[in-house]
Amino acid sequence: MKIAIIGSAFSGNKGAAAMLESSVQHLSAADPRARFVLLSMYPTSDARLNPYRNVRVLDASPARLGVLLNSAALAHRLLPPLRRVIERAVPEIGVLAGADVLLDEGGITFVDGRGKYLIYNVASILPALFLGTPVVKVAQAMGPFAEPLNRLAARAMLPRVAAIISRGAVTHQHLLDTGLRNVHEGADLAFALEVGRADIAQARRHVDTTFFDGGDVVGLSPSAVLHTGAAARGQDYVGEVVAQIDHITQDLGRPVFLVAHSARAHTTKTHNNDLPLCRAIHARVAAPEKVLFVDAELSSQALRYLISLCEVFVASRFHAMVSALAMGVPTLVIGWSHKYREVLEMFGQAGLAVAHADATEARFREMLADLLQRREQVAAQIAGALPGVRAKALEQIVVIEEAARG
């Protein structure tokens, strides 16, 4: 199989990296001759971080994708005599034209309230549609579709893709309500990510894991997305997270693992990058000696291993939640979308999600205390549900293979 991938990256959001690497792992196992091309938002850093011999990285940075790739794909469709010229001039078009399938691994697309990302959601799949290459939207959150522009874009684009895999019950219902018939129930491919000995070794090279020896560490993953939203409302998100950490270290007497689950080590830009936020938080905590913060860009697998060493986890990054659940760690979620709750529902833990707007300091303390008290019960429920969730995630490998075969 020749497989193109867009919407994910090795750099930045480690959830996207987990989806990317899981798809490469399992599709390569299904077809050892499979070859992949990542159409990357961060081509330079992704080429540096790419660990796979059968993965090639090409440039689909936003401006190039939105203007050049879409224009070239349209020209390729309308001007057959110039197709070879276009493919040589724009290699990404040659790759898409020759691919058996394009995997769109955008974690959340075509959602009301995210209008500024709608152009990217469309631009990511439109070139493949122009070229006649089947598109599979790998398990992701979608909908609702009440806003006119989002509804118009969804109705124009989604019926034309080969398959859409929903990432939970809420998304699945949103898609069915639009009348779509190319929808499959699924689970995030990141649940099937394999963590090997080399990944554990990498984590241990960066982190003294004796920090976790007491078995009482609380992991915490803040979000630059929540930080941006809070700043727009005049709220001090850094101070809010500092208060949470100080409560854990001072009042509960527990150490904290502060996780930048989206990280881009060689930039100060905050898109898909929680490192600057975590630096600001770490600088203000009352007991920095009780807070482990790795100021580096670790692989998604290395982060997943370190998260597995926590007793409980507090997640505001979606795939930090996925990593914790995938490793059986009881997880409290402070989020901003239905995408968190619909995944927690798969584990019978929807009650452990709270919207950021409702996560007062008192509510946070109450929910964390409850989670710590019920930790063993919650861990058992997660362990019981995990094999089924992982199997559901792997079902989409078959969907992808079928789409690739036409």
PDB file of N, CA and C in Angstrom, residues 173-257:
ATOM      1  N   GLN A 173     -23.294  10.154  16.765  1.00  0.00           N
ATOM      2  CA  GLN A 173     -24.671  10.620  16.600  1.00  0.00           C
ATOM      3  C   GLN A 173     -24.726  11.905  15.782  1.00  0.00           C
ATOM      4  N   HIS A 174     -23.765  12.821  16.016  1.00  0.00           N
ATOM      5  CA  HIS A 174     -23.720  14.046  15.208  1.00  0.00           C
ATOM      6  C   HIS A 174     -23.624  13.704  13.724  1.00  0.00           C
ATOM      7  N   LEU A 175     -22.788  12.732  13.389  1.00  0.00           N
ATOM      8  CA  LEU A 175     -22.592  12.356  11.993  1.00  0.00           C
ATOM      9  C   LEU A 175     -23.840  11.692  11.418  1.00  0.00           C
ATOM     10  N   LEU A 176     -24.453  10.800  12.182  1.00  0.00           N
ATOM     11  CA  LEU A 176     -25.667  10.146  11.695  1.00  0.00           C
ATOM     12  C   LEU A 176     -26.794  11.151  11.494  1.00  0.00           C
ATOM     13  N   ASP A 177     -26.853  12.162  12.358  1.00  0.00           N
ATOM     14  CA  ASP A 177     -27.908  13.168  12.254  1.00  0.00           C
ATOM     15  C   ASP A 177     -27.804  13.988  10.967  1.00  0.00           C
ATOM     16  N   THR A 178     -26.637  14.003  10.355  1.00  0.00           N
ATOM     17  CA  THR A 178     -26.470  14.722   9.088  1.00  0.00           C
ATOM     18  C   THR A 178     -26.902  13.866   7.891  1.00  0.00           C
ATOM     19  N   GLY A 179     -27.212  12.606   8.147  1.00  0.00           N
ATOM     20  CA  GLY A 179     -27.623  11.713   7.069  1.00  0.00           C
ATOM     21  C   GLY A 179     -26.477  10.992   6.396  1.00  0.00           C
ATOM     22  N   LEU A 180     -25.272  11.081   6.936  1.00  0.00           N
ATOM     23  CA  LEU A 180     -24.115  10.408   6.343  1.00  0.00           C
ATOM     24  C   LEU A 180     -24.241   8.892   6.482  1.00  0.00           C
ATOM     25  N   ARG A 181     -23.790   8.182   5.456  1.00  0.00           N
ATOM     26  CA  ARG A 181     -23.843   6.716   5.463  1.00  0.00           C
ATOM     27  C   ARG A 181     -22.451   6.087   5.341  1.00  0.00           C
ATOM     28  N   ASN A 182     -21.418   6.922   5.359  1.00  0.00           N
ATOM     29  CA  ASN A 182     -20.044   6.417   5.259  1.00  0.00           C
ATOM     30  C   ASN A 182     -19.339   6.455   6.614  1.00  0.00           C
ATOM     31  N   VAL A 183     -20.116   6.253   7.674  1.00  0.00           N
ATOM     32  CA  VAL A 183     -19.623   6.413   9.043  1.00  0.00           C
ATOM     33  C   VAL A 183     -19.427   5.059   9.711  1.00  0.00           C
ATOM     34  N   HIS A 184     -18.311   4.910  10.420  1.00  0.00           N
ATOM     35  CA  HIS A 184     -18.000   3.692  11.174  1.00  0.00           C
ATOM     36  C   HIS A 184     -17.704   4.075  12.626  1.00  0.00           C
ATOM     37  N   GLU A 185     -18.213   3.298  13.551  1.00  0.00           N
ATOM     38  CA  GLU A 185     -17.874   3.517  14.958  1.00  0.00           C
ATOM     39  C   GLU A 185     -16.438   3.066  15.212  1.00  0.00           C
ATOM     40  N   GLY A 186     -15.727   3.839  15.999  1.00  0.00           N
ATOM     41  CA  GLY A 186     -14.340   3.473  16.279  1.00  0.00           C
ATOM     42  C   GLY A 186     -13.859   4.035  17.600  1.00  0.00           C
ATOM     43  N   ALA A 187     -12.575   3.961  17.791  1.00  0.00           N
ATOM     44  CA  ALA A 187     -11.911   4.541  18.958  1.00  0.00           C
ATOM     45  C   ALA A 187     -10.576   5.085  18.486  1.00  0.00           C
ATOM     46  N   ASP A 188     -10.040   6.011  19.241  1.00  0.00           N
ATOM     47  CA  ASP A 188      -8.801   6.673  18.844  1.00  0.00           C
ATOM     48  C   ASP A 188      -7.678   5.657  18.604  1.00  0.00           C
ATOM     49  N   LEU A 189      -7.017   5.786  17.446  1.00  0.00           N
ATOM     50  CA  LEU A 189      -5.920   4.867  17.125  1.00  0.00           C
ATOM     51  C   LEU A 189      -4.794   4.945  18.140  1.00  0.00           C
ATOM     52  N   ALA A 190      -4.697   6.061  18.860  1.00  0.00           N
ATOM     53  CA  ALA A 190      -3.648   6.196  19.860  1.00  0.00           C
ATOM     54  C   ALA A 190      -3.774   5.151  20.968  1.00  0.00           C
ATOM     55  N   PHE A 191      -4.973   4.594  21.163  1.00  0.00           N
ATOM     56  CA  PHE A 191      -5.122   3.538  22.171  1.00  0.00           C
ATOM     57  C   PHE A 191      -4.338   2.287  21.793  1.00  0.00           C
ATOM     58  N   ALA A 192      -4.010   2.134  20.508  1.00  0.00           N
ATOM     59  CA  ALA A 192      -3.300   0.942  20.045  1.00  0.00           C
ATOM     60  C   ALA A 192      -1.796   1.174  19.898  1.00  0.00           C
ATOM     61  N   LEU A 193      -1.316   2.343  20.308  1.00  0.00           N
ATOM     62  CA  LEU A 193       0.122   2.637  20.197  1.00  0.00           C
ATOM     63  C   LEU A 193       0.936   1.671  21.046  1.00  0.00           C
ATOM     64  N   GLU A 194       1.972   1.093  20.438  1.00  0.00           N
ATOM     65  CA  GLU A 194       2.847   0.168  21.142  1.00  0.00           C
ATOM     66  C   GLU A 194       4.015   0.928  21.782  1.00  0.00           C
ATOM     67  N   VAL A 195       4.319   0.615  23.024  1.00  0.00           N
ATOM     68  CA  VAL A 195       5.456   1.199  23.738  1.00  0.00           C
ATOM     69  C   VAL A 195       6.493   0.100  23.943  1.00  0.00           C
ATOM     70  N   GLY A 196       7.685   0.297  23.390  1.00  0.00           N
ATOM     71  CA  GLY A 196       8.716  -0.735  23.436  1.00  0.00           C
ATOM     72  C   GLY A 196       9.859  -0.409  24.384  1.00  0.00           C
ATOM     73  N   ARG A 197      10.827  -1.299  24.439  1.00  0.00           N
ATOM     74  CA  ARG A 197      11.968  -1.110  25.338  1.00  0.00           C
ATOM     75  C   ARG A 197      12.764   0.137  24.997  1.00  0.00           C
ATOM     76  N   ALA A 198      12.914   0.427  23.709  1.00  0.00           N
ATOM     77  CA  ALA A 198      13.670   1.616  23.308  1.00  0.00           C
ATOM     78  C   ALA A 198      12.972   2.887  23.790  1.00  0.00           C
ATOM     79  N   ASP A 199      11.648   2.883  23.792  1.00  0.00           N
ATOM     80  CA  ASP A 199      10.887   4.046  24.268  1.00  0.00           C
ATOM     81  C   ASP A 199      11.093   4.242  25.766  1.00  0.00           C
ATOM     82  N   ILE A 200      11.074   3.151  26.500  1.00  0.00           N
ATOM     83  CA  ILE A 200      11.305   3.223  27.951  1.00  0.00           C
ATOM     84  C   ILE A 200      12.719   3.706  28.229  1.00  0.00           C
ATOM     85  N   ALA A 201      13.670   3.229  27.456  1.00  0.00           N
ATOM     86  CA  ALA A 201      15.069   3.653  27.636  1.00  0.00           C
ATOM     87  C   ALA A 201      15.210   5.147  27.371  1.00  0.00           C
ATOM     88  N   GLN A 202      14.504   5.647  26.337  1.00  0.00           N
ATOM     89  CA  GLN A 202      14.569   7.077  26.050  1.00  0.00           C
ATOM     90  C   GLN A 202      14.023   7.888  27.213  1.00  0.00           C
ATOM     91  N   ALA A 203      12.911   7.438  27.766  1.00  0.00           N
ATOM     92  CA  ALA A 203      12.323   8.145  28.910  1.00  0.00           C
ATOM     93  C   ALA A 203      13.285   8.174  30.078  1.00  0.00           C
ATOM     94  N   ARG A 204      13.933   7.065  30.341  1.00  0.00           N
ATOM     95  CA  ARG A 204      14.853   6.991  31.483  1.00  0.00           C
ATOM     96  C   ARG A 204      16.124   7.792  31.262  1.00  0.00           C
ATOM     97  N   ARG A 205      16.488   8.033  30.007  1.00  0.00           N
ATOM     98  CA  ARG A 205      17.647   8.895  29.744  1.00  0.00           C
ATOM     99  C   ARG A 205      17.345  10.346  30.102  1.00  0.00           C
ATOM    100  N   HIS A 206      16.104  10.750  29.977  1.00  0.00           N
ATOM    101  CA  HIS A 206      15.726  12.129  30.252  1.00  0.00           C
ATOM    102  C   HIS A 206      15.242  12.344  31.683  1.00  0.00           C
ATOM    103  N   VAL A 207      14.779  11.279  32.337  1.00  0.00           N
ATOM    104  CA  VAL A 207      14.103  11.433  33.624  1.00  0.00           C
ATOM    105  C   VAL A 207      14.657  10.443  34.637  1.00  0.00           C
ATOM    106  N   ASP A 208      14.928  10.935  35.845  1.00  0.00           N
ATOM    107  CA  ASP A 208      15.266  10.053  36.961  1.00  0.00           C
ATOM    108  C   ASP A 208      13.956   9.478  37.506  1.00  0.00           C
ATOM    109  N   THR A 209      13.654   8.258  37.123  1.00  0.00           N
ATOM    110  CA  THR A 209      12.347   7.685  37.457  1.00  0.00           C
ATOM    111  C   THR A 209      12.211   7.294  38.926  1.00  0.00           C
ATOM    112  N   THR A 210      13.277   7.483  39.728  1.00  0.00           N
ATOM    113  CA  THR A 210      13.120   7.272  41.170  1.00  0.00           C
ATOM    114  C   THR A 210      12.124   8.283  41.752  1.00  0.00           C
ATOM    115  N   PHE A 211      11.855   9.360  41.020  1.00  0.00           N
ATOM    116  CA  PHE A 211      10.852  10.337  41.444  1.00  0.00           C
ATOM    117  C   PHE A 211       9.507   9.655  41.679  1.00  0.00           C
ATOM    118  N   PHE A 212       9.245   8.584  40.956  1.00  0.00           N
ATOM    119  CA  PHE A 212       7.957   7.894  41.028  1.00  0.00           C
ATOM    120  C   PHE A 212       7.949   6.747  42.037  1.00  0.00           C
ATOM    121  N   ASP A 213       9.067   6.524  42.729  1.00  0.00           N
ATOM    122  CA  ASP A 213       9.186   5.326  43.559  1.00  0.00           C
ATOM    123  C   ASP A 213       8.182   5.263  44.702  1.00  0.00           C
ATOM    124  N   GLY A 214       7.698   6.405  45.156  1.00  0.00           N
ATOM    125  CA  GLY A 214       6.743   6.403  46.262  1.00  0.00           C
ATOM    126  C   GLY A 214       5.359   5.922  45.868  1.00  0.00           C
ATOM    127  N   GLY A 215       5.087   5.850  44.554  1.00  0.00           N
ATOM    128  CA  GLY A 215       3.790   5.362  44.089  1.00  0.00           C
ATOM    129  C   GLY A 215       2.639   6.303  44.341  1.00  0.00           C
ATOM    130  N   ASP A 216       2.935   7.581  44.633  1.00  0.00           N
ATOM    131  CA  ASP A 216       1.864   8.529  44.975  1.00  0.00           C
ATOM    132  C   ASP A 216       1.885   9.775  44.093  1.00  0.00           C
ATOM    133  N   VAL A 217       2.535   9.689  42.932  1.00  0.00           N
ATOM    134  CA  VAL A 217       2.669  10.854  42.056  1.00  0.00           C
ATOM    135  C   VAL A 217       1.342  11.151  41.349  1.00  0.00           C
ATOM    136  N   VAL A 218       0.986  12.427  41.303  1.00  0.00           N
ATOM    137  CA  VAL A 218      -0.164  12.888  40.537  1.00  0.00           C
ATOM    138  C   VAL A 218       0.371  13.545  39.265  1.00  0.00           C
ATOM    139  N   GLY A 219       0.006  13.010  38.115  1.00  0.00           N
ATOM    140  CA  GLY A 219       0.383  13.638  36.850  1.00  0.00           C
ATOM    141  C   GLY A 219      -0.590  14.745  36.495  1.00  0.00           C
ATOM    142  N   LEU A 220      -0.085  15.769  35.818  1.00  0.00           N
ATOM    143  CA  LEU A 220      -0.953  16.892  35.451  1.00  0.00           C
ATOM    144  C   LEU A 220      -0.495  17.460  34.114  1.00  0.00           C
ATOM    145  N   SER A 221      -1.426  17.541  33.174  1.00  0.00           N
ATOM    146  CA  SER A 221      -1.134  18.042  31.831  1.00  0.00           C
ATOM    147  C   SER A 221      -2.001  19.254  31.538  1.00  0.00           C
ATOM    148  N   PRO A 222      -1.448  20.468  31.612  1.00  0.00           N
ATOM    149  CA  PRO A 222      -2.226  21.663  31.267  1.00  0.00           C
ATOM    150  C   PRO A 222      -2.319  21.840  29.757  1.00  0.00           C
ATOM    151  N   SER A 223      -3.044  22.846  29.328  1.00  0.00           N
ATOM    152  CA  SER A 223      -3.300  23.030  27.898  1.00  0.00           C
ATOM    153  C   SER A 223      -3.144  24.478  27.477  1.00  0.00           C
ATOM    154  N   ALA A 224      -2.334  24.703  26.442  1.00  0.00           N
ATOM    155  CA  ALA A 224      -2.194  26.048  25.889  1.00  0.00           C
ATOM    156  C   ALA A 224      -3.509  26.534  25.288  1.00  0.00           C
ATOM    157  N   VAL A 225      -4.366  25.604  24.860  1.00  0.00           N
ATOM    158  CA  VAL A 225      -5.681  25.989  24.327  1.00  0.00           C
ATOM    159  C   VAL A 225      -6.527  26.628  25.434  1.00  0.00           C
ATOM    160  N   LEU A 226      -6.557  26.004  26.603  1.00  0.00           N
ATOM    161  CA  LEU A 226      -7.291  26.577  27.726  1.00  0.00           C
ATOM    162  C   LEU A 226      -6.648  27.892  28.173  1.00  0.00           C
ATOM    163  N   HIS A 227      -5.326  27.943  28.121  1.00  0.00           N
ATOM    164  CA  HIS A 227      -4.610  29.167  28.495  1.00  0.00           C
ATOM    165  C   HIS A 227      -5.019  30.332  27.601  1.00  0.00           C
ATOM    166  N   THR A 228      -5.093  30.091  26.298  1.00  0.00           N
ATOM    167  CA  THR A 228      -5.474  31.139  25.357  1.00  0.00           C
ATOM    168  C   THR A 228      -6.905  31.599  25.603  1.00  0.00           C
ATOM    169  N   GLY A 229      -7.803  30.647  25.815  1.00  0.00           N
ATOM    170  CA  GLY A 229      -9.190  30.997  26.081  1.00  0.00           C
ATOM    171  C   GLY A 229      -9.346  31.788  27.375  1.00  0.00           C
ATOM    172  N   ALA A 230      -8.618  31.373  28.415  1.00  0.00           N
ATOM    173  CA  ALA A 230      -8.692  32.073  29.698  1.00  0.00           C
ATOM    174  C   ALA A 230      -8.142  33.494  29.577  1.00  0.00           C
ATOM    175  N   ALA A 231      -7.047  33.657  28.838  1.00  0.00           N
ATOM    176  CA  ALA A 231      -6.461  34.988  28.656  1.00  0.00           C
ATOM    177  C   ALA A 231      -7.437  35.926  27.956  1.00  0.00           C
ATOM    178  N   ALA A 232      -8.183  35.392  26.999  1.00  0.00           N
ATOM    179  CA  ALA A 232      -9.165  36.214  26.285  1.00  0.00           C
ATOM    180  C   ALA A 232     -10.278  36.695  27.219  1.00  0.00           C
ATOM    181  N   ARG A 233     -10.517  35.933  28.282  1.00  0.00           N
ATOM    182  CA  ARG A 233     -11.536  36.319  29.265  1.00  0.00           C
ATOM    183  C   ARG A 233     -10.941  37.079  30.444  1.00  0.00           C
ATOM    184  N   GLY A 234      -9.635  37.384  30.384  1.00  0.00           N
ATOM    185  CA  GLY A 234      -8.980  38.109  31.458  1.00  0.00           C
ATOM    186  C   GLY A 234      -8.684  37.269  32.676  1.00  0.00           C
ATOM    187  N   GLN A 235      -8.605  35.951  32.502  1.00  0.00           N
ATOM    188  CA  GLN A 235      -8.360  35.043  33.634  1.00  0.00           C
ATOM    189  C   GLN A 235      -6.908  34.596  33.672  1.00  0.00           C
ATOM    190  N   ASP A 236      -6.428  34.288  34.863  1.00  0.00           N
ATOM    191  CA  ASP A 236      -5.045  33.860  35.077  1.00  0.00           C
ATOM    192  C   ASP A 236      -4.988  32.339  35.100  1.00  0.00           C
ATOM    193  N   TYR A 237      -4.850  31.733  33.918  1.00  0.00           N
ATOM    194  CA  TYR A 237      -4.815  30.272  33.836  1.00  0.00           C
ATOM    195  C   TYR A 237      -3.571  29.701  34.512  1.00  0.00           C
ATOM    196  N   VAL A 238      -2.442  30.380  34.358  1.00  0.00           N
ATOM    197  CA  VAL A 238      -1.216  29.902  35.014  1.00  0.00           C
ATOM    198  C   VAL A 238      -1.428  29.849  36.521  1.00  0.00           C
ATOM    199  N   GLY A 239      -1.987  30.910  37.090  1.00  0.00           N
ATOM    200  CA  GLY A 239      -2.245  30.922  38.524  1.00  0.00           C
ATOM    201  C   GLY A 239      -3.213  29.836  38.947  1.00  0.00           C
ATOM    202  N   GLU A 240      -4.194  29.553  38.097  1.00  0.00           N
ATOM    203  CA  GLU A 240      -5.163  28.493  38.385  1.00  0.00           C
ATOM    204  C   GLU A 240      -4.472  27.136  38.501  1.00  0.00           C
ATOM    205  N   VAL A 241      -3.592  26.816  37.537  1.00  0.00           N
ATOM    206  CA  VAL A 241      -2.899  25.526  37.569  1.00  0.00           C
ATOM    207  C   VAL A 241      -1.889  25.487  38.711  1.00  0.00           C
ATOM    208  N   VAL A 242      -1.229  26.621  38.975  1.00  0.00           N
ATOM    209  CA  VAL A 242      -0.301  26.684  40.115  1.00  0.00           C
ATOM    210  C   VAL A 242      -1.044  26.360  41.408  1.00  0.00           C
ATOM    211  N   ALA A 243      -2.246  26.899  41.580  1.00  0.00           N
ATOM    212  CA  ALA A 243      -3.031  26.617  42.789  1.00  0.00           C
ATOM    213  C   ALA A 243      -3.369  25.134  42.888  1.00  0.00           C
ATOM    214  N   GLN A 244      -3.663  24.507  41.759  1.00  0.00           N
ATOM    215  CA  GLN A 244      -3.947  23.072  41.761  1.00  0.00           C
ATOM    216  C   GLN A 244      -2.712  22.277  42.187  1.00  0.00           C
ATOM    217  N   ILE A 245      -1.574  22.626  41.625  1.00  0.00           N
ATOM    218  CA  ILE A 245      -0.338  21.906  41.972  1.00  0.00           C
ATOM    219  C   ILE A 245       0.026  22.136  43.432  1.00  0.00           C
ATOM    220  N   ASP A 246      -0.099  23.376  43.897  1.00  0.00           N
ATOM    221  CA  ASP A 246       0.232  23.666  45.299  1.00  0.00           C
ATOM    222  C   ASP A 246      -0.688  22.908  46.253  1.00  0.00           C
ATOM    223  N   HIS A 247      -1.932  22.746  45.889  1.00  0.00           N
ATOM    224  CA  HIS A 247      -2.845  21.942  46.714  1.00  0.00           C
ATOM    225  C   HIS A 247      -2.355  20.498  46.796  1.00  0.00           C
ATOM    226  N   ILE A 248      -1.912  19.963  45.676  1.00  0.00           N
ATOM    227  CA  ILE A 248      -1.448  18.565  45.652  1.00  0.00           C
ATOM    228  C   ILE A 248      -0.169  18.406  46.456  1.00  0.00           C
ATOM    229  N   THR A 249       0.788  19.322  46.264  1.00  0.00           N
ATOM    230  CA  THR A 249       2.085  19.161  46.936  1.00  0.00           C
ATOM    231  C   THR A 249       2.042  19.607  48.399  1.00  0.00           C
ATOM    232  N   GLN A 250       1.293  20.669  48.696  1.00  0.00           N
ATOM    233  CA  GLN A 250       1.308  21.230  50.043  1.00  0.00           C
ATOM    234  C   GLN A 250       0.244  20.601  50.936  1.00  0.00           C
ATOM    235  N   ASP A 251      -0.986  20.549  50.445  1.00  0.00           N
ATOM    236  CA  ASP A 251      -2.085  20.044  51.274  1.00  0.00           C
ATOM    237  C   ASP A 251      -2.147  18.518  51.289  1.00  0.00           C
ATOM    238  N   LEU A 252      -1.928  17.895  50.123  1.00  0.00           N
ATOM    239  CA  LEU A 252      -2.013  16.436  50.049  1.00  0.00           C
ATOM    240  C   LEU A 252      -0.658  15.757  50.246  1.00  0.00           C
ATOM    241  N   GLY A 253       0.416  16.528  50.162  1.00  0.00           N
ATOM    242  CA  GLY A 253       1.754  15.982  50.389  1.00  0.00           C
ATOM    243  C   GLY A 253       2.224  15.026  49.310  1.00  0.00           C
ATOM    244  N   ARG A 254       1.755  15.231  48.084  1.00  0.00           N
ATOM    245  CA  ARG A 254       2.105  14.335  46.981  1.00  0.00           C
ATOM    246  C   ARG A 254       2.970  15.063  45.948  1.00  0.00           C
ATOM    247  N   PRO A 255       3.889  14.358  45.323  1.00  0.00           N
ATOM    248  CA  PRO A 255       4.659  14.957  44.223  1.00  0.00           C
ATOM    249  C   PRO A 255       3.808  15.031  42.956  1.00  0.00           C
ATOM    250  N   VAL A 256       4.210  15.916  42.049  1.00  0.00           N
ATOM    251  CA  VAL A 256       3.470  16.157  40.806  1.00  0.00           C
ATOM    252  C   VAL A 256       4.402  16.008  39.609  1.00  0.00           C
ATOM    253  N   PHE A 257       3.921  15.287  38.601  1.00  0.00           N
ATOM    254  CA  PHE A 257       4.606  15.202  37.311  1.00  0.00           C
ATOM    255  C   PHE A 257       3.887  16.151  36.371  1.00  0.00           C
TER     256      PHE A 257
END
